[in-house]
PDB file of C-alpha atoms in Angstrom:
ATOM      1  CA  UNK A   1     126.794 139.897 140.965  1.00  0.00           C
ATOM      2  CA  UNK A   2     126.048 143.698 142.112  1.00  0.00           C
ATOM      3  CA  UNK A   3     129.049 145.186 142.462  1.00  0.00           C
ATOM      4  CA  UNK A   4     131.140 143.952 139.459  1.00  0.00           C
ATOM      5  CA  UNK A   5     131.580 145.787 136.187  1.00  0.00           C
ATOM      6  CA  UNK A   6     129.482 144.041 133.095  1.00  0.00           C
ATOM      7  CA  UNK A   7     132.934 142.767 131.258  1.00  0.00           C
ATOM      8  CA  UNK A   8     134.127 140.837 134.361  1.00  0.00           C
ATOM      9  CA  UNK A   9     131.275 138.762 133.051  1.00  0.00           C
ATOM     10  CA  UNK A  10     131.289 136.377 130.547  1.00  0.00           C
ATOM     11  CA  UNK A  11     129.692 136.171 127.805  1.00  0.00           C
ATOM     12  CA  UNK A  12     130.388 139.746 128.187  1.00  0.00           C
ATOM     13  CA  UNK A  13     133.553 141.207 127.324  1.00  0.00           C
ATOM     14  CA  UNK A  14     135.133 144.625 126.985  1.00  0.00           C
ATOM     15  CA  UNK A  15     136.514 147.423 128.662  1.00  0.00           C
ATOM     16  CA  UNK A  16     136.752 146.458 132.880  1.00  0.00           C
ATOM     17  CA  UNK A  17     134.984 149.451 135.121  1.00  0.00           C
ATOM     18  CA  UNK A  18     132.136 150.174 137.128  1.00  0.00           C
ATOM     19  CA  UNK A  19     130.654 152.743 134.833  1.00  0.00           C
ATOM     20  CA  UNK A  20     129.199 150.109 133.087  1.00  0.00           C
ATOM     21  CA  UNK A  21     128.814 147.904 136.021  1.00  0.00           C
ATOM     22  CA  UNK A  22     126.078 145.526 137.615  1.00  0.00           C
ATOM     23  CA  UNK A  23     124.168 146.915 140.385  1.00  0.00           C
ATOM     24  CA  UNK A  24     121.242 145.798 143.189  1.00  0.00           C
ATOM     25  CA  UNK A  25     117.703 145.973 141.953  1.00  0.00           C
ATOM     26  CA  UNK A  26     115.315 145.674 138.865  1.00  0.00           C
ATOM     27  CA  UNK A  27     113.227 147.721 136.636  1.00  0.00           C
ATOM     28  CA  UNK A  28     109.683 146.423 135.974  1.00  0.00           C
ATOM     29  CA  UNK A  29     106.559 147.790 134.044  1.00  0.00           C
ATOM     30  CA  UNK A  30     103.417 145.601 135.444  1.00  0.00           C
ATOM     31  CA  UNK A  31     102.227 144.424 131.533  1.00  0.00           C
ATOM     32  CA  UNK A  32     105.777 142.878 130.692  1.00  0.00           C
ATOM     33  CA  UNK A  33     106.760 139.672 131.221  1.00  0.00           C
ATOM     34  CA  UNK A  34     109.952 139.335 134.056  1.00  0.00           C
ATOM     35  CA  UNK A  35     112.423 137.212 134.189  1.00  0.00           C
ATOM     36  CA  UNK A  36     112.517 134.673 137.061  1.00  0.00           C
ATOM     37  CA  UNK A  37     114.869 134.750 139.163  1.00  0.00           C
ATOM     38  CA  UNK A  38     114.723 138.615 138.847  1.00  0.00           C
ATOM     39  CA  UNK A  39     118.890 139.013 139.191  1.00  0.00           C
ATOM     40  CA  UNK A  40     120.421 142.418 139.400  1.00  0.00           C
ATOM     41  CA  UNK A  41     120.513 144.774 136.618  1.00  0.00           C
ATOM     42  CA  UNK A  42     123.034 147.181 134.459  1.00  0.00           C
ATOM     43  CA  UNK A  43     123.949 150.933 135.697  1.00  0.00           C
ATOM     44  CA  UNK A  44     125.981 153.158 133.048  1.00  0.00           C
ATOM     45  CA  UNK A  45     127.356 156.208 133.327  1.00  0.00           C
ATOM     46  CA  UNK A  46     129.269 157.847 136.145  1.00  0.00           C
ATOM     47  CA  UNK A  47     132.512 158.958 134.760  1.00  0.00           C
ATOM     48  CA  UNK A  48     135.153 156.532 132.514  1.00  0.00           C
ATOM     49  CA  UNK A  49     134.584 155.811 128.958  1.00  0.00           C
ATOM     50  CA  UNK A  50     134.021 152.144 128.353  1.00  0.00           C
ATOM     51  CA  UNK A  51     132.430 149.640 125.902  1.00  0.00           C
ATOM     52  CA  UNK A  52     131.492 146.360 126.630  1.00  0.00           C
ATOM     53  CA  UNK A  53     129.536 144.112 124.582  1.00  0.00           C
ATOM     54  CA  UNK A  54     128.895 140.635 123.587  1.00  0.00           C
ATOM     55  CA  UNK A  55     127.478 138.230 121.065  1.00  0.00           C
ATOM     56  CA  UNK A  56     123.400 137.753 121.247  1.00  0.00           C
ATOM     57  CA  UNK A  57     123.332 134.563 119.309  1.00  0.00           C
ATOM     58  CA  UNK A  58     125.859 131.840 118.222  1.00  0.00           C
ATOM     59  CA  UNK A  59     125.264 132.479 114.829  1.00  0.00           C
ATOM     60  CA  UNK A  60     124.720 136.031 113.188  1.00  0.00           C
ATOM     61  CA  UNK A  61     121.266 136.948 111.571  1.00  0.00           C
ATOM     62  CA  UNK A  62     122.111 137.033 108.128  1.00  0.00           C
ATOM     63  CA  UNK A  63     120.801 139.710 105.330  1.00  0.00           C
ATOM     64  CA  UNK A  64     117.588 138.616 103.848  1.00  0.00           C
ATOM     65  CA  UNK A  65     114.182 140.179 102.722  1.00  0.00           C
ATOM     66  CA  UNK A  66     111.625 140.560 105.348  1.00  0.00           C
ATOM     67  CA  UNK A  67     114.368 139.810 107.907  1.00  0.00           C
ATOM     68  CA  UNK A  68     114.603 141.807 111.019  1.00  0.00           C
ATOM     69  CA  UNK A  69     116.216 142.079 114.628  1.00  0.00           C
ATOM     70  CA  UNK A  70     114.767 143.529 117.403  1.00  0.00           C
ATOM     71  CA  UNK A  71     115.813 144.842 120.673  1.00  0.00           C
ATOM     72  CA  UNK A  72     113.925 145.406 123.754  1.00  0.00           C
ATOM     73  CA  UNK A  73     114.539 146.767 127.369  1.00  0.00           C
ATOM     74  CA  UNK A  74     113.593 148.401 130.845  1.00  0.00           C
ATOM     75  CA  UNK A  75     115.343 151.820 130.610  1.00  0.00           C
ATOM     76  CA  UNK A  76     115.100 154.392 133.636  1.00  0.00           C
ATOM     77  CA  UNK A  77     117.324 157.860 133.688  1.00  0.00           C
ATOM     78  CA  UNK A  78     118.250 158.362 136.796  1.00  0.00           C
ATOM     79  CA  UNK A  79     120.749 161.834 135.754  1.00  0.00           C
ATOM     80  CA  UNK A  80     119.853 163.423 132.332  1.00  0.00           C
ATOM     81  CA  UNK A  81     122.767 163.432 130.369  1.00  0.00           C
ATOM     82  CA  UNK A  82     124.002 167.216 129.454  1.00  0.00           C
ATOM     83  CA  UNK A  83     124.046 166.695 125.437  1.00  0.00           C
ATOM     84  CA  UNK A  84     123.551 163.752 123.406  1.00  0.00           C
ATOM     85  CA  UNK A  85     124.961 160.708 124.604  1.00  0.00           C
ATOM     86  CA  UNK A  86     125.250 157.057 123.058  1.00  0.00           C
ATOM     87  CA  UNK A  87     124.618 154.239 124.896  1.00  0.00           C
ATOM     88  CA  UNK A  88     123.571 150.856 122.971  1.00  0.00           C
ATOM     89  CA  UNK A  89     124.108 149.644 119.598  1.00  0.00           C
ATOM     90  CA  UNK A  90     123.186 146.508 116.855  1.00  0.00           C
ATOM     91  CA  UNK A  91     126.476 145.512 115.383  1.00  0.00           C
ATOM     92  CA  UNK A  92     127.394 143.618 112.964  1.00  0.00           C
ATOM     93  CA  UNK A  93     129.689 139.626 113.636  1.00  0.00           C
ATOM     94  CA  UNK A  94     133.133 140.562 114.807  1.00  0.00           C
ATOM     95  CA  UNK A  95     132.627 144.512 115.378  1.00  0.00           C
ATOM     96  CA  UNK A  96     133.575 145.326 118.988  1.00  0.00           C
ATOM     97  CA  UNK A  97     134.277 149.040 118.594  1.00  0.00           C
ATOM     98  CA  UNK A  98     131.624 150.967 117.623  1.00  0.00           C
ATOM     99  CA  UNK A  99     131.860 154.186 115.236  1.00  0.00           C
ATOM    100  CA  UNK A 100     128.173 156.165 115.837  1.00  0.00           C
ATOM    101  CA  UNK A 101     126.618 157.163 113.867  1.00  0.00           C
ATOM    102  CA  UNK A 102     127.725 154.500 111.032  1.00  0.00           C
ATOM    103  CA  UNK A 103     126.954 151.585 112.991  1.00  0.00           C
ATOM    104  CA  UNK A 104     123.944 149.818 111.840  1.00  0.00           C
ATOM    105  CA  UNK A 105     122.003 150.971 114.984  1.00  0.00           C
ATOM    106  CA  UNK A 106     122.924 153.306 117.511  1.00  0.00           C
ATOM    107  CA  UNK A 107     120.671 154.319 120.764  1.00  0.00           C
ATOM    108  CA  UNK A 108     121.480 158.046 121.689  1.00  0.00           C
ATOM    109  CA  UNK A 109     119.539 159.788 124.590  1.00  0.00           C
ATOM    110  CA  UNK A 110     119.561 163.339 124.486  1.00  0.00           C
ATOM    111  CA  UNK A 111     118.544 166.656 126.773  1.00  0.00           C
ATOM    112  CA  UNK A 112     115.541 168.329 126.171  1.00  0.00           C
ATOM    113  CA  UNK A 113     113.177 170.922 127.816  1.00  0.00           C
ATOM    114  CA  UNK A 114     112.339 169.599 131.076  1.00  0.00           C
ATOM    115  CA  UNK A 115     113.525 165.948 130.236  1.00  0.00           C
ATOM    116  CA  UNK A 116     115.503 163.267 127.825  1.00  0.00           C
ATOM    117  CA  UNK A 117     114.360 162.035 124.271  1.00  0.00           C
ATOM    118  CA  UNK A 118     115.967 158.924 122.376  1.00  0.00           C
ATOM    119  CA  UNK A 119     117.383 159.042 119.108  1.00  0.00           C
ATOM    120  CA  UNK A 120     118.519 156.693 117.014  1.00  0.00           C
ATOM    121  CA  UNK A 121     121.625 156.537 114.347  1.00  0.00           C
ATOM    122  CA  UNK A 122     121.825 154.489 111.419  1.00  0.00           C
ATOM    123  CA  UNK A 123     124.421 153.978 109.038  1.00  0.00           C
ATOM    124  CA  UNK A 124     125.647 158.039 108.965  1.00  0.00           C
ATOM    125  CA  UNK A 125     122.085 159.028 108.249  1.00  0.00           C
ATOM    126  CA  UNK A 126     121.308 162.341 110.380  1.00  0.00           C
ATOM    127  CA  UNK A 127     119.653 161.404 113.800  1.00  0.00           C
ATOM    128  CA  UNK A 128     116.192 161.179 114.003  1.00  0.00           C
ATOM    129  CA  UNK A 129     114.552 161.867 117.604  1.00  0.00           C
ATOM    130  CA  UNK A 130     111.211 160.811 119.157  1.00  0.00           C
ATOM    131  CA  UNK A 131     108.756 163.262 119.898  1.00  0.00           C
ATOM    132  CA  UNK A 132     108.319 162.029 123.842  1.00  0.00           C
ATOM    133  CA  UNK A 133     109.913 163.997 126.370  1.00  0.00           C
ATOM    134  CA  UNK A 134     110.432 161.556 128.943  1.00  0.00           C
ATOM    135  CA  UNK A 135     110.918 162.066 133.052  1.00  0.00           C
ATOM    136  CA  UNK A 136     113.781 161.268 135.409  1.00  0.00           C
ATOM    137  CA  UNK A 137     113.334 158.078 137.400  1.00  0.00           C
ATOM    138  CA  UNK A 138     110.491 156.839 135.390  1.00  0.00           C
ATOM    139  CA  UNK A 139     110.968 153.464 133.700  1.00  0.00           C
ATOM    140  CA  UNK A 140     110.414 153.087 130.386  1.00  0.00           C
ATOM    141  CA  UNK A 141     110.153 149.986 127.762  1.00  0.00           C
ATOM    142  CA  UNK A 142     111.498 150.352 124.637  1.00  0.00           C
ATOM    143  CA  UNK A 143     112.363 148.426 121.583  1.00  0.00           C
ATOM    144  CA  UNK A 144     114.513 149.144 118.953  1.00  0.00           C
ATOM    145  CA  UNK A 145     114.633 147.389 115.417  1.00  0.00           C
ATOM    146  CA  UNK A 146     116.958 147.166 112.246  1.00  0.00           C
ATOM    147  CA  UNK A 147     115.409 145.802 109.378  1.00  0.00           C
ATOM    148  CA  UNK A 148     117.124 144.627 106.974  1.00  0.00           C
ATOM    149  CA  UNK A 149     116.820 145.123 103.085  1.00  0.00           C
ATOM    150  CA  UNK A 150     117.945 148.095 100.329  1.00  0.00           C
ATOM    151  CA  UNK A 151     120.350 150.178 103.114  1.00  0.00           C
ATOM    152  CA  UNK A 152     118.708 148.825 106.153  1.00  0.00           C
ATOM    153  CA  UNK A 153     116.821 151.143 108.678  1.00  0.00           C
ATOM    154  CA  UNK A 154     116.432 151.797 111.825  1.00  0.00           C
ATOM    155  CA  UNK A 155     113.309 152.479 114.129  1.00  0.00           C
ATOM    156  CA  UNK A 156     112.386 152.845 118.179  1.00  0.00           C
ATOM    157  CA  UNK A 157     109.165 152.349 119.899  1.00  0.00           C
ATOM    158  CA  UNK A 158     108.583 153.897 123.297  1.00  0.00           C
ATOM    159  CA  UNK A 159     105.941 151.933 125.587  1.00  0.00           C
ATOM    160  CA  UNK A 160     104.342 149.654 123.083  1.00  0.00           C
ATOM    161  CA  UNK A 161     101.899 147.065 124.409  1.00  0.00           C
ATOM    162  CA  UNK A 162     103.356 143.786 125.515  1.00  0.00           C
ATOM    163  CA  UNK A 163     101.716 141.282 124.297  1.00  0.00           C
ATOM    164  CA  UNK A 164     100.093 143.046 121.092  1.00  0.00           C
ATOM    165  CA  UNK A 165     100.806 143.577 117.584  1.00  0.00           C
ATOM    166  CA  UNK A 166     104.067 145.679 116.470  1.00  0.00           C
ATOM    167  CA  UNK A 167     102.419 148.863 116.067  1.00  0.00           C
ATOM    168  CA  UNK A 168     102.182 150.334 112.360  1.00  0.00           C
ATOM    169  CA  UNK A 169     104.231 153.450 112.621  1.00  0.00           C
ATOM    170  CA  UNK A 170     107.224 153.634 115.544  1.00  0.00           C
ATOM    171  CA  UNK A 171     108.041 156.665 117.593  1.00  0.00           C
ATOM    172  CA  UNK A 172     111.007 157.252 115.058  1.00  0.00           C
ATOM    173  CA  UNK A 173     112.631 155.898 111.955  1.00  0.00           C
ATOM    174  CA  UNK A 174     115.435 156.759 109.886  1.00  0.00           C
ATOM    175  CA  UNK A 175     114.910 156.946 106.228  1.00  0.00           C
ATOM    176  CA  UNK A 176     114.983 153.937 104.291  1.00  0.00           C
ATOM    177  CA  UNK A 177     117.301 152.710 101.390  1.00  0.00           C
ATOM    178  CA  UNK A 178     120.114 155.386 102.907  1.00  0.00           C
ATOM    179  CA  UNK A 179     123.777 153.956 103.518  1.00  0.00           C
ATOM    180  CA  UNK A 180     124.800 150.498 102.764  1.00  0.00           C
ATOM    181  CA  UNK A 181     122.748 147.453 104.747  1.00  0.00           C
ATOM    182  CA  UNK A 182     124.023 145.551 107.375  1.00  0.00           C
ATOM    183  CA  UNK A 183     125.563 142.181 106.160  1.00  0.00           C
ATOM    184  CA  UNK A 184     125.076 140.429 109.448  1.00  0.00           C
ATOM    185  CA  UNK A 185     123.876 141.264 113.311  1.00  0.00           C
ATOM    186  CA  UNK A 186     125.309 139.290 115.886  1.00  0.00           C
ATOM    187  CA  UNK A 187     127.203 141.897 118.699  1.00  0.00           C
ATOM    188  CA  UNK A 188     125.229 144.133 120.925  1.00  0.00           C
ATOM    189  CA  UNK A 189     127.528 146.494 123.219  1.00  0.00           C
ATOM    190  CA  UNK A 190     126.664 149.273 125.803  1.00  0.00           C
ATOM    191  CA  UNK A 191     129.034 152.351 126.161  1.00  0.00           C
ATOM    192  CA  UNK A 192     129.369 154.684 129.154  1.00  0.00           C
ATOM    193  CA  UNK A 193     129.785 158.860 128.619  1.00  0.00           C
ATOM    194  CA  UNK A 194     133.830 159.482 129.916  1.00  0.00           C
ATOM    195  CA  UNK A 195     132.179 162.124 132.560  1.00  0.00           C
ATOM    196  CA  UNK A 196     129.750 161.618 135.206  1.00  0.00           C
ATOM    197  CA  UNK A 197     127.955 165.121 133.940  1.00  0.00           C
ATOM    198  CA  UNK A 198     126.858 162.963 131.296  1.00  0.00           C
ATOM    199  CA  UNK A 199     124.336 161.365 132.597  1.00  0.00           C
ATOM    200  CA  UNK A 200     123.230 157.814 134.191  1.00  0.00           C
ATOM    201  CA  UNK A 201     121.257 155.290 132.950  1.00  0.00           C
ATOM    202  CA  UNK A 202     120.019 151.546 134.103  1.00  0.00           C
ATOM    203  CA  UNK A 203     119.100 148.709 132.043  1.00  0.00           C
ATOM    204  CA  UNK A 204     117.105 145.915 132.567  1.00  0.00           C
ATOM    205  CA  UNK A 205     114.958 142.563 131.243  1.00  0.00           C
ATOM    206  CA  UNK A 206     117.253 143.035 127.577  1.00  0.00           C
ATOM    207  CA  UNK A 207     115.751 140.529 125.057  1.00  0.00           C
ATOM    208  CA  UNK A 208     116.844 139.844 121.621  1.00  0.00           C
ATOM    209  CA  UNK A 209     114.946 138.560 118.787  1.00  0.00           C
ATOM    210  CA  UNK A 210     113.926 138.372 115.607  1.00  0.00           C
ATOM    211  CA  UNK A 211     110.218 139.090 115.664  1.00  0.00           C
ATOM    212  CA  UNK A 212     108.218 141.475 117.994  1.00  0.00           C
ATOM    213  CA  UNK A 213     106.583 138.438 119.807  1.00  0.00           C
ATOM    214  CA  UNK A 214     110.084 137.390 121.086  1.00  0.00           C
ATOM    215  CA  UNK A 215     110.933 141.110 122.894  1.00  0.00           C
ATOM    216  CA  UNK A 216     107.293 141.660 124.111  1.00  0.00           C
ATOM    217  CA  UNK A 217     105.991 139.208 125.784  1.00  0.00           C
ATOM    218  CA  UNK A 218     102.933 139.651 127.990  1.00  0.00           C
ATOM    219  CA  UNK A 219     102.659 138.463 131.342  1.00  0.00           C
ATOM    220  CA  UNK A 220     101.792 134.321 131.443  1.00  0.00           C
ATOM    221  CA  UNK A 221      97.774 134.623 133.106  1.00  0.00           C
ATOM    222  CA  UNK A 222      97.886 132.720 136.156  1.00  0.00           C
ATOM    223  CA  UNK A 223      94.432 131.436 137.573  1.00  0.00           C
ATOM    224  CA  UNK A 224      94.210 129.640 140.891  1.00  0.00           C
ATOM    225  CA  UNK A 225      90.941 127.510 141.698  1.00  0.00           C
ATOM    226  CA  UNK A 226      90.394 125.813 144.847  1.00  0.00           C
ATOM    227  CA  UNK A 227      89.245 122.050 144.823  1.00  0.00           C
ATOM    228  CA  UNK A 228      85.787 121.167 143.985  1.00  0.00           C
ATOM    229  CA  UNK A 229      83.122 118.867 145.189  1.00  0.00           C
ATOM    230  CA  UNK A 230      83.092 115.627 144.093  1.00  0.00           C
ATOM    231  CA  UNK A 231      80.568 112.767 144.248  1.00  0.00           C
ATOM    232  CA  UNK A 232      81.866 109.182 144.601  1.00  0.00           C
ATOM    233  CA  UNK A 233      80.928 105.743 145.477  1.00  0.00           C
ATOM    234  CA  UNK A 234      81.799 104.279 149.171  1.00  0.00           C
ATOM    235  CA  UNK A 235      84.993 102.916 149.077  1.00  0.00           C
ATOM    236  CA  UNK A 236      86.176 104.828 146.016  1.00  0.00           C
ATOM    237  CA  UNK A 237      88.603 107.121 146.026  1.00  0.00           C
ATOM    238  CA  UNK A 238      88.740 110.654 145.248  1.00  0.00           C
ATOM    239  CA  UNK A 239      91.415 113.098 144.155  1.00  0.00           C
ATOM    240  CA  UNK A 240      91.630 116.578 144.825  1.00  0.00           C
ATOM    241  CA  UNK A 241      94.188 119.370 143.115  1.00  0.00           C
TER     242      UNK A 241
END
């Protein structure tokens, strides 16, 4: 319900507050798929350091070649953050406490000229940041991935197409075969900055998957037709839809 921090609700679990709390409204792009009933969505930031987080799965994605996890979401800045700021992260079964820059993912948004950019962490590597400078109060899709295999890595894509193919190169990737790779993935948490001056962000429509198809799904096509014409016998009947 709007109104109530995130970890007052379970699955969800963590650190009680309203700075990462559940608030009216949604964030939609008009070529992604909703969610129906459309709910409330996720506001962080506004002063108070807290994580909350959960598991995505009820078993962990296990190590394997070719084997990914990806993380999509509505994301609007409503107050750019003052420096770079951490807000979402791929963990691995059991970790509740995340240590950024090590964890196997890590979603940073940081100031630049005139706007934000996201970077993204990966097991100690150096950030890596995506060339988009993006507005206040503009909502953005994004999806994040970890893929698994020789140190793991980390990319972000800003805006793909729903509904399409993963697109060949992402917005930003850290180098691969760097740090050690991921055993498992099974937590996801959100973290607030501990001072309103550090910006607010909401979340929406978070899916969790492991292919592209499962956190970019197109709208369904709807087509409505009237009832046609139909020629029948006397006395027989006819049905019309």
């Amino acid at each position: 319900p709007a109104g109530t921090g995130l970890a007052a609700n379970p699955p969800w679990s963590g650190s009680l507050g309203s700075s990462v709390g559940v608030v009216s409204g949604n964030l939609s792009v008009i070529n992604l798929r909703g969610t129906l009933p459309a709910g409330n969505m996720l506001q962080i930031g506004g002063g108070g350091s807290r994580i909350v987080y959960r598991n995505f799965g009820s078993s962990p994605v296990t190590a394997a070649p070719g084997v990914a996890v990806y993380f999509s979401a509505l994301i609007k800045c409503a107050l750019f953050p003052t420096n770079t700021q951490f807000v979402a992260s791929l963990m691995e079964t059991g970790v509740t406490s995340p240590n950024q820059p090590d964890d196997p993912l890590d979603l940073f948004l940081a100031p630049a000229v005139g706007g934000y950019r996201f970077s993204i962490g990966h097991n100690n590597d150096d950030l890596v940041t995506a060339n988009p400078i993006l507005q206040s109060n503009t909502t953005h899709f994004i999806v994040l991935k970890y893929a698994f295999g020789s140190g793991g890595s980390a990319s972000i894509y800003i805006d793909p197409t729903p509904g399409g193919l993963e697109p060949a190169s992402p917005d930003a990737q850290t180098e691969p075969g760097e740090g050690t790779d991921a055993s498992t993935l099974q937590i996801v948490p959100f973290h607030s900055p501990n001072a309103a001056a550090q910006g607010s962000f909401q979340f929406d429509t978070l899916r969790i998957g492991t292919n592209w198809a499962d956190v970019t799904p197109a709208p369904i096509p709807l087509s409505v037709n009237g009832p046609e014409d139909q020629a029948v016998c006397y006395g027989s009947a006819a049905a019309f839809s």
